[in-house]
């Protein structure tokens, strides 16, 4: 057994041993590490030369770490050695690799993405830039786009367009535009600004490259800095939300200054099967009725709650689960529309007892629930010849519901995973404009009359912000691949597989941000375990198997939480210990 620190061989304390633990990061968020390794200082010039003056009382050892390699027959690991204890006679350190090293070093823990210099958006000459030019997607080498959006506080449409004679033009009130950057572009910019190289190849080749960040600030505010509209998250928090949102692994090597991305579904270890043949007869099973495992495959996954008006429709598991008798089922959306077409408009104040107006409608082919949602009133639009009276009418749309409800895990006792990257708010505007992207900014946007057109006045009227200088606390995202599905209306990004209009026309988009994803999706991750029974096996092996593999033990499939190996100065013991959970 040899240990190299900063490229030089270091000597272990005679007669000592240490445990090497390979953890499945899907349980703990850690990878590989050791418990304490002891290096003698007295009578060991080699170790003194490596560790310098760390043993002196006046040296601050907080977060001291060295490049480290562990070498043995069929075993090689490269990571960092974190110093945990120092005395005049010896130094104790802990080897860390992968996420274990990343969690310890924590170089991104105090760097906030909205405070980084990610560059500025370009200036757009409105007189010679057609709107369609600013709707070109990432596939046409664009890093950001400029779609219409409504500031819900003022009601103004930013980046508004009009459709005349088959062509989109800028609305006369649109004096300039604000932008929506691609999420992939934001991730790359963060890495570049921090001086890290990156490999986002899997992301770039997936449909998730089309995700845009919908956080925008009004053009009139004159804030072209890309980072200004981002939430006050650390870089670490940003990557954690991204991992959970896309069911991916993001590996950060702080020493090599690299960031790599791959989907869990593509992880080579995760797709490996291993049969353990030399298992000791003795084993233990810890039984718990509460199921305390923190395995991501059984944890409940949910979007963080949003304040906007559509969130009650987007996420409402309780409504579907508690009102089964209200559900009317259809095979296709066309079947639903044909059966309920008479409910597009209904008279205000009149009950429709034999209709589905008060029902929840479910479409099997889309796995989607709908309700009738009144979005506007048409005054005096329905004439009753018997009473010789005109009545107001509701305009009802088919509103999808609970598309973004939580993915309920099998372990109800485990902590839920909350994702701050959330579906954008898409809502109705005027009939002639259609649906549009909405944002909730608690400030005037500079397009209203009076003193509030000036940003400082708007800020003073709104009072001191509690958002640490951030205008948004979440990342609102949607898909945009350059396709405007509803010609003549304001173009809008896509958040789900079905996109509907006021007149009940619709398209199936091929995109979705649902947490209950289709198994064919790259970001699909579902690997259930029986978290109430923890199996501890010992087995013989001449090397440590990949801990994220699917294990077969005595013919039964298991997911491994961790494997522990013991090392001495003579090498690795072939008797390994593992903690496992039964899976399907």
XYZ file of C-alpha atoms in Angstrom:
584
model
C 0.000 0.000 0.000
C 1.416 3.361 -1.020
C 0.130 6.859 -0.380
C 1.390 9.804 -2.408
C 0.844 13.342 -1.134
C 1.606 16.157 -3.568
C 3.335 13.582 -5.748
C 5.657 12.346 -3.003
C 5.359 9.032 -1.187
C 4.261 9.454 2.430
C 4.721 6.827 5.122
C 1.964 5.383 7.282
C 2.408 4.933 10.998
C 3.595 1.398 11.693
C 0.911 -1.024 12.827
C -1.993 1.271 11.921
C -4.926 0.684 9.606
C -7.673 2.804 8.118
C -11.047 2.209 6.569
C -11.850 3.226 2.998
C -15.562 3.846 2.469
C -17.198 3.990 -0.946
C -20.631 5.599 -0.573
C -23.444 5.711 -3.083
C -24.037 9.427 -3.518
C -27.707 8.756 -4.204
C -27.997 8.092 -0.467
C -25.719 10.605 1.197
C -24.464 13.013 -1.434
C -20.929 11.748 -0.815
C -18.627 9.491 -2.801
C -15.409 7.943 -1.484
C -13.455 8.786 1.641
C -11.382 7.248 4.390
C -11.506 7.528 8.100
C -8.431 8.934 9.791
C -5.005 8.043 8.302
C -2.028 8.591 10.616
C 1.327 9.870 9.358
C 4.293 9.994 11.801
C 6.342 13.203 11.988
C 8.982 12.308 14.571
C 11.930 10.447 12.990
C 10.282 10.694 9.546
C 12.033 13.364 7.440
C 9.997 12.387 4.352
C 6.681 13.204 6.026
C 8.075 16.405 7.546
C 9.181 17.490 4.081
C 5.705 16.830 2.687
C 3.633 18.436 5.422
C 6.022 21.289 6.170
C 5.364 23.130 9.419
C 1.801 21.933 10.008
C 2.789 20.415 13.335
C 3.712 23.824 14.783
C 1.237 25.468 17.147
C 1.208 28.783 15.281
C 0.067 27.298 11.950
C -3.636 27.630 11.026
C -4.684 24.253 9.588
C -8.332 25.091 8.839
C -9.321 23.455 5.537
C -5.752 22.513 4.690
C -5.733 19.917 1.927
C -3.203 18.262 -0.325
C -3.389 16.355 -3.600
C -3.368 12.676 -2.665
C -3.188 9.267 -4.363
C -3.898 5.846 -2.857
C -2.233 2.924 -4.642
C -2.497 -0.804 -4.118
C -2.869 -3.900 -6.293
C -5.978 -3.359 -8.512
C -6.729 -0.198 -6.537
C -6.024 3.417 -7.434
C -7.742 6.570 -6.236
C -6.891 10.224 -6.689
C -8.380 12.934 -4.518
C -7.409 15.222 -1.673
C -6.023 14.652 1.803
C -7.814 16.854 4.328
C -5.876 17.467 7.538
C -8.067 16.773 10.556
C -5.626 16.624 13.497
C -2.041 17.750 14.138
C 0.343 17.120 16.999
C 4.121 17.372 17.364
C 4.468 13.628 16.784
C 1.965 12.876 14.042
C -0.523 14.229 11.512
C -3.937 12.722 10.821
C -5.714 13.192 7.545
C -8.783 12.008 5.695
C -8.721 11.058 2.024
C -11.663 12.483 0.037
C -12.710 11.848 -3.540
C -15.523 13.063 -5.798
C -18.468 14.619 -3.965
C -16.774 13.995 -0.621
C -13.923 16.293 -1.676
C -16.326 18.774 -3.235
C -18.390 18.972 -0.040
C -15.280 19.497 2.077
C -13.481 22.074 -0.039
C -16.646 24.081 -0.616
C -15.048 26.693 -2.867
C -18.481 27.578 -4.285
C -20.285 27.922 -0.954
C -19.868 31.681 -0.648
C -20.052 32.708 -4.309
C -23.516 33.920 -5.367
C -24.626 33.555 -8.962
C -26.517 36.872 -9.044
C -23.336 38.669 -7.974
C -21.108 37.200 -10.681
C -20.150 39.157 -13.778
C -21.780 36.925 -16.381
C -21.670 39.622 -19.037
C -24.332 41.920 -20.467
C -27.130 41.375 -22.953
C -26.591 42.945 -26.339
C -28.144 46.230 -27.378
C -30.900 45.753 -29.964
C -31.665 48.329 -32.635
C -35.443 47.956 -32.765
C -35.863 49.661 -36.140
C -33.969 47.023 -38.096
C -34.419 43.895 -35.947
C -37.563 41.854 -36.723
C -39.011 40.039 -33.687
C -38.434 36.598 -35.240
C -34.684 37.237 -35.220
C -34.803 37.352 -31.431
C -36.815 34.131 -31.213
C -34.120 31.961 -32.815
C -33.152 29.086 -30.578
C -29.987 27.628 -29.137
C -29.827 25.332 -32.168
C -29.101 28.452 -34.190
C -26.214 29.394 -31.910
C -28.265 31.776 -29.769
C -27.545 32.145 -26.039
C -30.712 34.067 -25.191
C -34.031 35.060 -26.734
C -36.596 37.819 -26.284
C -40.145 36.523 -25.838
C -43.098 38.661 -24.664
C -43.798 38.590 -20.938
C -46.223 40.307 -18.585
C -45.164 42.113 -15.442
C -48.109 41.093 -13.294
C -47.548 44.055 -10.969
C -48.151 46.645 -13.689
C -50.014 44.551 -16.264
C -47.710 45.753 -19.032
C -46.497 43.341 -21.707
C -42.750 43.544 -22.194
C -41.304 42.703 -25.637
C -44.845 42.916 -27.040
C -45.472 42.252 -30.722
C -48.401 42.691 -33.119
C -49.349 40.406 -35.983
C -50.261 42.172 -39.218
C -50.619 40.738 -42.719
C -48.944 37.470 -41.749
C -45.951 39.183 -40.140
C -44.928 39.978 -36.584
C -43.857 43.541 -35.818
C -42.861 45.287 -32.635
C -45.724 46.937 -30.776
C -45.383 50.759 -30.834
C -44.921 50.731 -27.029
C -41.979 48.316 -27.248
C -39.041 50.702 -27.165
C -36.509 48.025 -26.256
C -36.378 44.405 -25.172
C -35.306 42.252 -22.242
C -34.071 38.694 -22.588
C -34.470 35.096 -21.445
C -31.118 33.227 -21.419
C -30.799 29.504 -22.001
C -30.171 27.600 -18.776
C -27.275 25.763 -20.434
C -25.703 29.124 -21.328
C -26.017 30.308 -17.722
C -24.282 27.145 -16.456
C -21.460 27.620 -18.962
C -21.048 31.301 -18.109
C -20.801 30.520 -14.402
C -18.063 27.968 -15.063
C -16.133 30.278 -17.370
C -16.263 33.234 -14.994
C -14.951 31.030 -12.180
C -12.157 29.709 -14.389
C -13.472 26.140 -14.653
C -13.609 24.089 -17.832
C -16.779 22.056 -18.367
C -18.188 19.048 -20.157
C -21.948 19.438 -20.672
C -22.052 17.188 -23.732
C -24.933 14.984 -22.544
C -26.997 18.047 -21.688
C -26.214 19.679 -25.037
C -27.382 16.582 -26.910
C -30.644 16.282 -24.967
C -33.931 18.163 -25.367
C -33.137 19.926 -22.095
C -30.753 22.189 -24.007
C -33.937 24.082 -24.981
C -34.665 25.189 -21.395
C -34.700 28.964 -21.001
C -34.503 30.974 -17.790
C -37.609 33.169 -17.808
C -36.400 35.522 -15.061
C -36.298 38.950 -16.741
C -36.205 42.583 -15.760
C -37.995 45.336 -17.733
C -36.014 47.042 -20.470
C -36.844 50.433 -18.939
C -34.838 49.565 -15.842
C -31.658 49.636 -17.938
C -30.140 46.572 -16.269
C -28.438 44.630 -19.062
C -26.346 42.509 -16.670
C -27.212 38.840 -17.214
C -26.801 37.909 -13.547
C -29.176 40.569 -12.192
C -32.352 38.520 -12.642
C -30.941 35.336 -11.103
C -31.849 34.242 -7.559
C -29.484 34.772 -4.631
C -28.097 31.235 -4.733
C -24.573 30.096 -4.152
C -22.902 28.267 -7.021
C -23.178 25.104 -4.906
C -26.936 25.608 -4.523
C -27.310 26.237 -8.261
C -25.633 22.942 -9.156
C -27.607 21.064 -6.470
C -30.931 22.335 -7.846
C -29.768 21.477 -11.359
C -28.848 17.921 -10.300
C -32.242 17.321 -8.709
C -34.157 18.988 -11.552
C -32.481 16.992 -14.322
C -31.779 13.802 -12.309
C -28.106 14.178 -13.062
C -24.652 13.998 -11.528
C -22.570 17.170 -11.625
C -18.971 16.520 -10.623
C -16.770 19.436 -9.623
C -13.018 18.923 -9.423
C -11.747 21.975 -7.578
C -8.100 21.049 -7.991
C -8.386 20.344 -11.698
C -10.958 23.150 -12.085
C -13.382 21.078 -14.140
C -17.159 20.546 -14.068
C -18.735 17.515 -15.731
C -22.400 16.621 -16.235
C -24.155 13.357 -16.981
C -27.655 12.011 -16.467
C -28.074 9.333 -13.802
C -29.753 7.170 -16.439
C -26.482 7.241 -18.441
C -24.171 6.577 -15.484
C -22.044 3.540 -16.331
C -21.914 2.330 -12.717
C -25.668 2.731 -12.303
C -26.199 0.532 -15.382
C -23.821 -2.210 -14.198
C -24.963 -5.509 -12.648
C -22.693 -7.434 -10.281
C -23.222 -10.865 -8.714
C -21.517 -11.337 -5.341
C -20.565 -15.001 -5.113
C -18.345 -15.104 -2.043
C -20.711 -13.851 0.618
C -20.131 -14.816 4.266
C -22.906 -16.777 5.944
C -23.205 -14.232 8.753
C -25.275 -11.145 7.993
C -27.581 -8.797 9.849
C -30.850 -7.133 8.930
C -31.893 -3.890 10.623
C -35.659 -3.555 10.494
C -37.326 -0.177 10.858
C -41.015 0.568 10.496
C -40.210 4.193 9.661
C -37.841 3.515 6.763
C -35.103 6.021 7.505
C -33.152 5.693 4.240
C -32.326 8.976 2.469
C -32.042 7.293 -0.948
C -33.060 9.666 -3.729
C -34.897 6.870 -5.505
C -37.505 6.693 -2.718
C -37.575 10.332 -1.604
C -40.461 12.604 -2.479
C -39.466 15.121 -5.140
C -41.283 18.442 -5.277
C -40.970 21.913 -6.724
C -40.647 24.705 -4.197
C -43.956 26.537 -3.815
C -44.445 29.565 -6.039
C -46.381 32.717 -5.191
C -47.933 33.209 -8.615
C -51.590 32.706 -9.407
C -51.210 29.554 -11.499
C -49.371 27.504 -8.910
C -52.603 26.286 -7.316
C -53.407 24.702 -10.693
C -49.874 23.445 -11.403
C -49.477 21.473 -8.182
C -52.555 20.089 -6.445
C -52.141 16.405 -5.607
C -54.668 16.820 -2.820
C -57.458 17.749 -5.226
C -56.982 14.687 -7.406
C -56.402 12.273 -4.536
C -59.314 13.438 -2.365
C -61.984 13.825 -5.048
C -61.929 10.585 -7.007
C -65.708 10.664 -7.438
C -65.473 13.989 -9.274
C -63.270 12.547 -12.030
C -64.703 11.906 -15.499
C -62.390 9.926 -17.766
C -61.762 10.183 -21.507
C -59.412 8.320 -23.803
C -58.251 11.360 -25.791
C -58.448 15.133 -25.512
C -60.571 15.223 -28.656
C -63.095 12.949 -26.901
C -63.214 15.374 -23.978
C -63.685 18.406 -26.223
C -66.426 16.774 -28.275
C -68.355 15.751 -25.160
C -68.167 19.172 -23.480
C -68.091 21.693 -26.317
C -71.319 23.313 -25.098
C -69.456 24.505 -21.983
C -67.024 26.836 -23.770
C -69.307 29.687 -22.721
C -71.763 29.545 -19.822
C -74.248 32.074 -18.478
C -73.161 33.852 -15.322
C -75.307 32.868 -12.347
C -76.917 29.859 -14.040
C -76.265 26.346 -12.709
C -75.543 23.424 -15.034
C -76.420 20.453 -12.782
C -76.201 17.690 -15.405
C -72.948 18.900 -16.964
C -69.270 18.342 -16.223
C -68.728 21.979 -15.308
C -67.974 21.040 -11.718
C -66.004 17.893 -12.555
C -62.335 16.964 -12.894
C -61.682 15.626 -16.395
C -58.929 13.082 -17.049
C -57.393 12.231 -20.441
C -55.768 8.793 -20.471
C -53.579 9.303 -23.565
C -52.001 12.433 -22.052
C -52.084 11.337 -18.414
C -53.445 14.814 -17.710
C -56.259 16.238 -15.573
C -58.316 19.272 -16.624
C -60.872 21.568 -15.023
C -63.084 24.261 -16.498
C -61.636 27.636 -15.588
C -63.553 30.892 -16.266
C -61.036 33.467 -17.516
C -63.231 36.363 -18.598
C -66.800 37.621 -18.777
C -68.489 38.720 -22.004
C -71.074 41.356 -20.979
C -74.645 41.061 -22.275
C -73.692 38.381 -24.787
C -76.478 35.818 -24.309
C -80.047 36.749 -25.255
C -83.017 34.988 -23.654
C -86.045 35.597 -25.951
C -88.512 34.373 -23.323
C -87.371 36.883 -20.731
C -86.298 39.358 -23.430
C -83.093 39.816 -21.451
C -79.362 39.748 -22.176
C -77.081 37.896 -19.785
C -73.347 37.961 -19.179
C -71.374 34.877 -20.119
C -68.238 33.255 -18.778
C -65.520 32.182 -21.199
C -64.256 28.823 -19.887
C -60.919 27.352 -20.849
C -59.685 23.809 -20.410
C -57.133 24.250 -17.668
C -54.635 21.414 -17.124
C -54.043 20.771 -13.430
C -51.439 19.018 -11.285
C -48.979 18.527 -14.144
C -46.224 19.585 -11.772
C -47.424 17.828 -8.647
C -44.822 16.165 -6.477
C -43.397 12.753 -7.223
C -44.429 10.792 -4.153
C -41.635 8.545 -2.928
C -42.145 5.131 -1.416
C -40.459 6.275 1.788
C -42.881 8.742 3.325
C -40.597 9.271 6.337
C -37.621 10.552 4.331
C -37.104 14.255 3.773
C -38.558 15.515 0.514
C -36.207 17.018 -2.057
C -37.278 20.535 -2.982
C -36.271 21.973 -6.344
C -35.909 25.733 -6.798
C -35.848 25.470 -10.601
C -39.585 25.674 -11.280
C -42.025 25.793 -14.239
C -42.647 29.291 -15.567
C -45.994 31.016 -15.128
C -47.990 30.873 -18.373
C -51.399 32.544 -18.224
C -54.173 34.107 -20.304
C -54.167 37.694 -21.532
C -56.596 39.240 -24.016
C -58.292 36.966 -26.536
C -56.378 38.538 -29.420
C -53.025 38.034 -27.694
C -53.457 34.550 -26.251
C -51.463 33.114 -23.398
C -48.194 34.682 -22.356
C -45.300 34.318 -19.957
C -45.938 36.117 -16.644
C -43.568 37.269 -13.899
C -44.323 38.747 -10.504
C -42.143 41.806 -9.934
C -43.148 43.883 -6.923
C -42.039 47.050 -8.674
C -43.371 49.263 -11.433
C -41.665 48.542 -14.719
C -41.032 52.074 -15.925
C -43.922 52.206 -18.363
C -46.620 53.677 -16.135
C -47.448 57.345 -15.878
C -46.274 59.678 -13.131
C -43.282 59.541 -10.831
C -43.295 55.741 -10.714
C -41.713 55.647 -14.185
C -38.387 56.175 -12.451
C -36.858 53.021 -10.946
C -35.606 54.656 -7.688
C -39.123 55.960 -7.018
C -40.565 52.497 -7.697
C -38.065 50.949 -5.293
C -38.868 53.500 -2.601
C -42.601 52.913 -3.019
C -42.073 49.158 -2.690
C -39.890 49.423 0.408
C -36.712 47.602 1.354
C -36.326 44.183 -0.224
C -35.723 41.093 1.886
C -34.270 39.151 -1.050
C -30.574 39.979 -0.570
C -30.576 42.162 -3.665
C -32.297 39.505 -5.790
C -35.528 40.168 -7.675
C -36.475 36.482 -7.753
C -36.010 33.666 -5.254
C -36.407 30.891 -7.844
C -35.371 30.088 -11.398
C -38.471 30.047 -13.612
C -37.810 27.924 -16.670
C -39.589 26.741 -19.806
C -38.727 25.219 -23.174
C -38.114 27.189 -26.343
C -36.852 25.510 -29.520
C -37.831 28.346 -31.844
C -41.306 26.955 -32.628
C -44.214 29.377 -32.361
C -47.127 26.943 -32.146
C -49.904 29.552 -32.335
C -49.314 31.961 -35.191
C -50.936 35.335 -34.710
C -50.801 35.266 -30.899
C -47.969 36.350 -28.635
C -45.319 33.606 -28.831
C -44.966 31.727 -25.575
C -42.550 29.151 -24.214
C -43.620 25.604 -23.391
C -43.836 24.042 -19.949
C -45.719 20.816 -20.635
C -46.620 18.186 -23.209
C -49.974 19.863 -23.875
C -50.490 23.571 -24.587
C -54.056 24.889 -24.912
C -55.784 28.079 -26.031
C -58.889 29.948 -24.995
C -60.817 28.491 -27.962
C -59.808 24.941 -26.894
C -57.366 24.455 -29.742
C -54.223 22.722 -28.561
C -50.894 21.190 -29.534
C -48.902 18.299 -28.149
C -45.412 19.723 -27.769
C -43.121 16.813 -26.889
C -41.746 18.749 -23.907
C -42.566 18.468 -20.233
C -41.291 19.562 -16.836
C -43.319 17.008 -14.916
C -41.614 15.357 -11.968
C -43.513 12.140 -12.679
C -41.638 11.635 -15.932
C -41.955 9.082 -18.682
C -39.464 6.184 -18.405
C -38.182 7.047 -21.905
C -37.043 10.467 -20.673
C -33.293 10.879 -20.096
C -33.993 12.558 -16.779
C -36.240 9.722 -15.596
C -34.976 8.190 -12.370
C -36.955 5.589 -10.478
C -35.196 2.904 -8.454
C -37.379 1.821 -5.516
C -35.988 0.038 -2.485
C -37.430 -1.492 0.661
C -36.109 1.200 2.973
C -37.462 -0.551 6.066
C -34.850 -3.346 5.899
C -31.114 -2.618 5.877
C -28.938 -5.660 5.070
C -25.311 -5.834 6.187
C -23.258 -8.420 4.288
C -19.589 -9.344 4.341
C -18.020 -10.699 1.159
C -14.642 -11.541 -0.331
C -13.269 -9.529 -3.261
C -9.847 -8.471 -4.459
C -11.139 -5.019 -5.413
C -13.963 -2.711 -4.447
C -16.897 -3.050 -6.866
C -18.686 0.081 -8.160
C -21.034 1.016 -5.349
C -23.837 2.376 -7.582
C -24.189 -0.934 -9.435
C -27.150 -3.295 -9.119
C -26.016 -6.198 -6.927
C -27.342 -9.748 -6.932
C -26.824 -11.592 -3.654
C -28.085 -15.149 -3.436
C -30.290 -14.463 -6.441
C -31.951 -11.332 -5.022
C -31.394 -7.772 -6.378
C -30.017 -5.112 -4.037
C -29.069 -1.446 -4.118
C -25.885 -0.692 -2.192
C -25.562 2.225 0.217
C -21.858 1.833 0.990
C -18.927 -0.583 0.938
C -16.137 -0.494 3.511
C -12.625 -1.882 2.995
C -9.817 -2.015 5.571
C -6.278 -1.025 4.561
C -2.998 -1.544 6.417
C 0.528 -0.712 5.352
C 0.476 -4.092 3.558
C -2.586 -3.361 1.430
C -6.340 -3.987 1.319
C -8.069 -6.752 3.208
C -10.149 -8.885 0.865
C -12.984 -9.102 3.394
C -15.306 -6.220 2.533
C -18.418 -5.015 4.327
C -21.467 -3.664 2.543
C -24.807 -2.113 3.419
C -27.634 -2.982 1.024
C -31.376 -2.558 0.465
C -33.609 -4.955 -1.436
C -34.986 -3.630 -4.722
C -37.395 -4.872 -7.382
